[in-house]
CSV table of C-alpha atoms in Angstrom, one decimal:
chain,number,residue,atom,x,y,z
A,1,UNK,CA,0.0,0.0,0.0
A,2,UNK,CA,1.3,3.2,-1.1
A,3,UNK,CA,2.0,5.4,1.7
A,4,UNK,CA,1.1,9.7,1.5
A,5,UNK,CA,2.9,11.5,-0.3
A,6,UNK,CA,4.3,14.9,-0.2
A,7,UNK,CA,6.1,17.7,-2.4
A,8,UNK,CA,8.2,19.3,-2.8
A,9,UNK,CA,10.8,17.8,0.3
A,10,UNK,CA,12.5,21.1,0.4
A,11,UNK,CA,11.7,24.1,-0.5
A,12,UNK,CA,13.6,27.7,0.1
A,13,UNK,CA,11.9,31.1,-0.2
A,14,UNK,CA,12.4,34.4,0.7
A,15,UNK,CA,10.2,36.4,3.4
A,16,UNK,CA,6.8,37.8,1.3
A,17,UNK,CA,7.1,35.3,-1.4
A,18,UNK,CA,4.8,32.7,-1.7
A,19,UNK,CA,4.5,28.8,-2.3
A,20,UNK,CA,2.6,25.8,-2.3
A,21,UNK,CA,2.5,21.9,-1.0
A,22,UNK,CA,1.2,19.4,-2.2
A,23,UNK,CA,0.0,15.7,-0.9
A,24,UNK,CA,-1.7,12.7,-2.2
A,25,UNK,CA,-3.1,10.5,1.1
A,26,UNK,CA,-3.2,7.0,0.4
A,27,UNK,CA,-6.0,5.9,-1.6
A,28,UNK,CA,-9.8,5.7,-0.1
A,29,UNK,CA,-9.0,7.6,2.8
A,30,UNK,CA,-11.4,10.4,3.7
A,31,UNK,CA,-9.8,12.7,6.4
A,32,UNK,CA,-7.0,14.5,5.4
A,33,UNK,CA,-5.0,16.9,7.3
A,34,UNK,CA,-2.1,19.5,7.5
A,35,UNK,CA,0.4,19.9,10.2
A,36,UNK,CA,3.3,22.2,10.9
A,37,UNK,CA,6.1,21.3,12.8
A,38,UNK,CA,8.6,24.1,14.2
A,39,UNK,CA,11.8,22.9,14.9
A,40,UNK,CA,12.2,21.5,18.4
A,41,UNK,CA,8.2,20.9,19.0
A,42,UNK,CA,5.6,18.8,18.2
A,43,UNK,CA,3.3,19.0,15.1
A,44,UNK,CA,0.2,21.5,15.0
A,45,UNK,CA,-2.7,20.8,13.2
A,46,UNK,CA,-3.4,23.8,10.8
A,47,UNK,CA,-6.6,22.3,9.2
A,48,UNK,CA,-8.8,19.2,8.7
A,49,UNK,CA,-10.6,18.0,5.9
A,50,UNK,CA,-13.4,15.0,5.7
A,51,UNK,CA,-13.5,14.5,2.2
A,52,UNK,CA,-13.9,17.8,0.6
A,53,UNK,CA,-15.0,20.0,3.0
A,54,UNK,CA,-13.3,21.6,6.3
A,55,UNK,CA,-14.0,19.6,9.5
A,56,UNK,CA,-11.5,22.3,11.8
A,57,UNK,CA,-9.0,25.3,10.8
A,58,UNK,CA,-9.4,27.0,13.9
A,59,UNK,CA,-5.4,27.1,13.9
A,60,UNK,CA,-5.0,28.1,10.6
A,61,UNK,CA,-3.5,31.8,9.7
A,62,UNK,CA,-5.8,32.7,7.6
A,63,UNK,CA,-4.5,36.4,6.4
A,64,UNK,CA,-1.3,34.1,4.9
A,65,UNK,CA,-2.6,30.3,4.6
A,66,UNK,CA,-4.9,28.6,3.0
A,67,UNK,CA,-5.7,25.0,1.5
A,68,UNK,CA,-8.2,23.4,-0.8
A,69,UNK,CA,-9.0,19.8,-1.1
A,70,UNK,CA,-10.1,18.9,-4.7
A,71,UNK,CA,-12.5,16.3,-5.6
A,72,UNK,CA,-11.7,15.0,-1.9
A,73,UNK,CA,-8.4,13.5,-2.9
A,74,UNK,CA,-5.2,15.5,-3.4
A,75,UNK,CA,-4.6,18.5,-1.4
A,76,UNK,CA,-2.6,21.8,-1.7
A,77,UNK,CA,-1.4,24.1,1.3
A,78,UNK,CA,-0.6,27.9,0.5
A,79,UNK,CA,1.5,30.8,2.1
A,80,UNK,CA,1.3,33.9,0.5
A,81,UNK,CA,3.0,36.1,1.7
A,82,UNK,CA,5.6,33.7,3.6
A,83,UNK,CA,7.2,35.1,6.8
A,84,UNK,CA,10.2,34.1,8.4
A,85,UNK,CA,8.2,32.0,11.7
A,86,UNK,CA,6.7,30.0,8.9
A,87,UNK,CA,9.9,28.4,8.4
A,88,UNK,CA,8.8,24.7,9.7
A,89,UNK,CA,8.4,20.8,8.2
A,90,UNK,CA,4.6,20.9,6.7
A,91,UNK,CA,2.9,17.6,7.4
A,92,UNK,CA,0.4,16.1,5.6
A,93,UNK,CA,-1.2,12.9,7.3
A,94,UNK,CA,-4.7,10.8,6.5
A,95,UNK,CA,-6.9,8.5,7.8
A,96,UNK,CA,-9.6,6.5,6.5
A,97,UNK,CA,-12.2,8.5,8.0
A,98,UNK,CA,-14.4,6.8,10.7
A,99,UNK,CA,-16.5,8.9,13.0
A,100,UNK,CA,-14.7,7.1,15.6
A,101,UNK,CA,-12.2,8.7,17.4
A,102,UNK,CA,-8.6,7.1,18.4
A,103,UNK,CA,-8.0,6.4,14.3
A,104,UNK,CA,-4.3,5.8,13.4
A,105,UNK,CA,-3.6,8.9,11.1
A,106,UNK,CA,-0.7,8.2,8.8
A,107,UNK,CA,1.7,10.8,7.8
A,108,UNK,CA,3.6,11.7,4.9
A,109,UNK,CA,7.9,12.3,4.8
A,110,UNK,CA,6.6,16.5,5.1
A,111,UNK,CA,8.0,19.7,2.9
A,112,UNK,CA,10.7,21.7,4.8
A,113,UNK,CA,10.4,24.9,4.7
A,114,UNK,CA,12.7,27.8,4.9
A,115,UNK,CA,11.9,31.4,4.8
A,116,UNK,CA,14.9,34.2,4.3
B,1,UNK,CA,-0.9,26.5,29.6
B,2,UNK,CA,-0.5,24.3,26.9
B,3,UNK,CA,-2.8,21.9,26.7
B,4,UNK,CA,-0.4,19.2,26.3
B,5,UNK,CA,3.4,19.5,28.2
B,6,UNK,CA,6.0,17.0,27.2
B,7,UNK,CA,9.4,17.1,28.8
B,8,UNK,CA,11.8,17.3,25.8
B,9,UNK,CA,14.6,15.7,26.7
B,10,UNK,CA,16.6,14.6,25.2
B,11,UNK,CA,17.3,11.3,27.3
B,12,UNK,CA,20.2,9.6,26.9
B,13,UNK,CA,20.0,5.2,27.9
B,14,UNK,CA,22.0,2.5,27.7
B,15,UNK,CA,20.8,-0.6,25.6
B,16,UNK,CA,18.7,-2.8,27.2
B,17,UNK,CA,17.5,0.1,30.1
B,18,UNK,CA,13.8,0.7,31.0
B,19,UNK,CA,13.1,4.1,29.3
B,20,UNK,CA,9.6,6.1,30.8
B,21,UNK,CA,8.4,9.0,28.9
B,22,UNK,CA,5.7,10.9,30.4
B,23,UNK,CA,3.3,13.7,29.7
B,24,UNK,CA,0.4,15.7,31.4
B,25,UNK,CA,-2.9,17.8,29.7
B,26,UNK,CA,-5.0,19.9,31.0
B,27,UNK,CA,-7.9,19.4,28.5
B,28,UNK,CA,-10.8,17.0,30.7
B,29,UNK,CA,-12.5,16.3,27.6
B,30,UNK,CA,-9.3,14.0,26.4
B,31,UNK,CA,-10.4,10.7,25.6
B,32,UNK,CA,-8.3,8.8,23.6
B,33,UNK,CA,-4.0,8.3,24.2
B,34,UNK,CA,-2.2,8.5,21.3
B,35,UNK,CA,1.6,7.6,21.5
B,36,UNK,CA,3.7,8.3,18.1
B,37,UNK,CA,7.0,7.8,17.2
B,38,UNK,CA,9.4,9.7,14.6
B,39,UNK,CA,12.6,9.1,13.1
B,40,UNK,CA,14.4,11.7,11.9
B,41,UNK,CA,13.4,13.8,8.9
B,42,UNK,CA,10.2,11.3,8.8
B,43,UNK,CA,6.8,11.8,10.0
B,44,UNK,CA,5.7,10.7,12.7
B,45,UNK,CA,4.4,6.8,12.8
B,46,UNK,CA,1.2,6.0,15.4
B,47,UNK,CA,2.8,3.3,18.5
B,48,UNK,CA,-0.2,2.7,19.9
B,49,UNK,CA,-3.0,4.2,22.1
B,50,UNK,CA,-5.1,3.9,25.3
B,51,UNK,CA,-8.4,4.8,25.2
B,52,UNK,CA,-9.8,6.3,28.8
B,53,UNK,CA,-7.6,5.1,32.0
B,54,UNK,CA,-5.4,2.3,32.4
B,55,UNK,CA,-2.6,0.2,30.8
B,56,UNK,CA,-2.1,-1.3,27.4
B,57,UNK,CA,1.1,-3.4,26.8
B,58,UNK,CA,2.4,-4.3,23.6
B,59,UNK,CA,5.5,-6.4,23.2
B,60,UNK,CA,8.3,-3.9,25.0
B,61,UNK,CA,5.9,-1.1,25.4
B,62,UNK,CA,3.5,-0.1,28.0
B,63,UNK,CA,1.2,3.0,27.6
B,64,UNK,CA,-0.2,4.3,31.1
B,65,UNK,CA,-3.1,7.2,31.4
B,66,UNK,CA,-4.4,8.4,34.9
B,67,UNK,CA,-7.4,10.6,33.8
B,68,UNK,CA,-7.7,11.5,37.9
B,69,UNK,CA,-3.7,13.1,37.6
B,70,UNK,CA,-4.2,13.9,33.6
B,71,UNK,CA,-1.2,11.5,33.3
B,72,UNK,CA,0.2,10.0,30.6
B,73,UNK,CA,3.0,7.4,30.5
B,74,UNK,CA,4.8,5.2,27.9
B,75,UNK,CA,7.2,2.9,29.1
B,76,UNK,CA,10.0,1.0,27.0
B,77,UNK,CA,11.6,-2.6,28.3
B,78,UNK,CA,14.7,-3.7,27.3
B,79,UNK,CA,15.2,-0.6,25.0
B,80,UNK,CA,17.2,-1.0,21.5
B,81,UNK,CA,19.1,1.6,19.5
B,82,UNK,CA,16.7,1.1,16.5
B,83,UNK,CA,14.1,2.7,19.3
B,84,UNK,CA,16.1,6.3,19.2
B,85,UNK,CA,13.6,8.6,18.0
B,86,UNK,CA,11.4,11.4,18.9
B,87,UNK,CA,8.5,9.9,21.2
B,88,UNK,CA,5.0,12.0,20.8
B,89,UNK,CA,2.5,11.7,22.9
B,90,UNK,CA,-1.0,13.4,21.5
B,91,UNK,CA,-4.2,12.8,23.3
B,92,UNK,CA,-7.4,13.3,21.3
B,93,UNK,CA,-11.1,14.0,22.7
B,94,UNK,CA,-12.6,11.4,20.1
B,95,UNK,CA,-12.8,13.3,17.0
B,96,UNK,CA,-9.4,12.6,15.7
B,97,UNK,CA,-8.3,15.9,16.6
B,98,UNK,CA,-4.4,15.2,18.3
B,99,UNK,CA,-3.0,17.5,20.3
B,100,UNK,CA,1.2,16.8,20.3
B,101,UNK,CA,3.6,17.5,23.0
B,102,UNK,CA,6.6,18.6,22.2
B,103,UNK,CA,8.4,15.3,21.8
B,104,UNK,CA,11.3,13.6,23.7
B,105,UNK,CA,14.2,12.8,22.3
B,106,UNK,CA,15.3,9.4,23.3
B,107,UNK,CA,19.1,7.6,22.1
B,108,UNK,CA,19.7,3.8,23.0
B,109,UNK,CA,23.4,4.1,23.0
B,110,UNK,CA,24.7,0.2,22.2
C-alpha cells in the first residue's frame, strides 16, 4: 500500500514570497489533514478535511494560509505572503475516515520549509 | 498553559534500560491516548493508544493514562538503539483531533 505522499521535500523562499504543497493521502482515505512542525516541538494541526470540506482550521492563519482539497483526494497548502516564523516541516497525514475517534492517522515524509 | 506539556529531553539510555516517557494535559475532555514515534526527517508513525484510564502493553511497550492526575506514560523494556527517536505523545477528545507535545528525544546508546 502506497503510503502519503508529499512535495516538494525542500523548499527555500524568501520572506513575502509565496509557495505551495502538495499531498496525495493514500487511496480511499477520507480525512486528510495539514500539520506544521517548528523545529524542536511537536506538530500542529493547521486544518482538517473529511472529504472535501473543512471539518477544523481554527489554527489556521488565515490572512497568509490557505488550502483546498479537490475532488476530496489531493490536497494543496498555500502561504502567501511567507514570513520568516513559517519556516517549519509541513505535514500532511490521513486516515480512513471513521466517525470514531482514536483512528491511526498516517503521515507523509513532510516539505521543509525555509523562509529568508 | 498548553494543553499538552512533554518534557523534551533529550534522554540519553543504555541498551537494554527501562526508558519512561511521560506527559500531562489539561484538557478534561481528552479521551483517547495517542503515542507516536518519529525518526528523523520522517513523519511521525502511530505506537499505539489507550483509550480512557489504564494500561495497554504491547510487546516492550507499555502505555499508562491516569485521567484523575491527567497523566500519561509510555514505558519501554529492554530498550534498543533502532528505538532512538522522537516519542510523541497526542491525546485526542474522540474526533481525531491530536494535540502533540513537544516530543522527547530518546538515544539507546549500544
Amino acid at each position: 500500500e502506497a503510503g502519503v505522499a508529499q512535495s516538494p521535500r525542500y523548499k527555500i523562499i524568501e520572506k513575502r514570497q509565496s509557495v505551495a504543497f502538495w499531498c496525495n493521502p493514500i487511496s480511499g482515505h477520507a480525512t486528510l489533514y495539514w500539520y506544521q512542525q517548528i523545529l524542536g516541538q511537536g506538530p500542529k494541526l493547521l486544518i482538517q478535511f473529511q472529504n472535501n470540506g473543512v471539518v477544523d482550521d481554527s489554527q489556521l492563519p488565515k490572512d497568509r494560509f490557505s488550502a483546498e482539497r479537490l475532488k476530496g483526494v489531493d490536497s494543496t497548502l498555500k502561504i502567501q505572503p511567507a514570513k520568516l516564523e513559517d519556516s517549519a516541516v509541513y505535514l500532511c497525514a490521513s486516515s480512513p475516515g471513521s466517525t470514531r475517534g482514536g483512528e491511526t492517522q498516517y503521515f507523509g515524509p513532510g516539505t521543509r520549509l525555509l523562509v529568508l | 498553559q498548553k494543553e499538552v506539556e512533554q518534557d523534551p529531553g533529550p534522554l540519553s539510555v543504555p541498551e537494554g534500560a527501562i526508558v519512561s516517557l511521560n506527559c500531562t494535559y489539561s484538557n478534561s475532555a481528552f479521551q483517547y491516548f495517542m503515542w507516536y514515534r518519529q525518526y528523523s526527517r520522517k513523519g511521525p508513525e502511530l505506537l499505539m493508544y489507550t483509550y480512557s484510564s489504564g494500561n495497554k502493553e504491547d510487546g516492550r511497550f507499555t502505555a499508562q493514562v491516569d485521567k484523575s492526575s491527567k497523566y500519561i506514560s509510555l514505558f519501554i523494556r529492554d530498550s534498543q538503539p533502532s528505538d532512538s527517536a522522537t516519542y510523541l505523545c497526542a491525546p485526542e477528545t474522540g474526533a481525531n483531533n491530536l494535540f502533540f507535545g513537544t516530543g522527547t528525544r530518546l538515544t539507546v546508546i549500544p
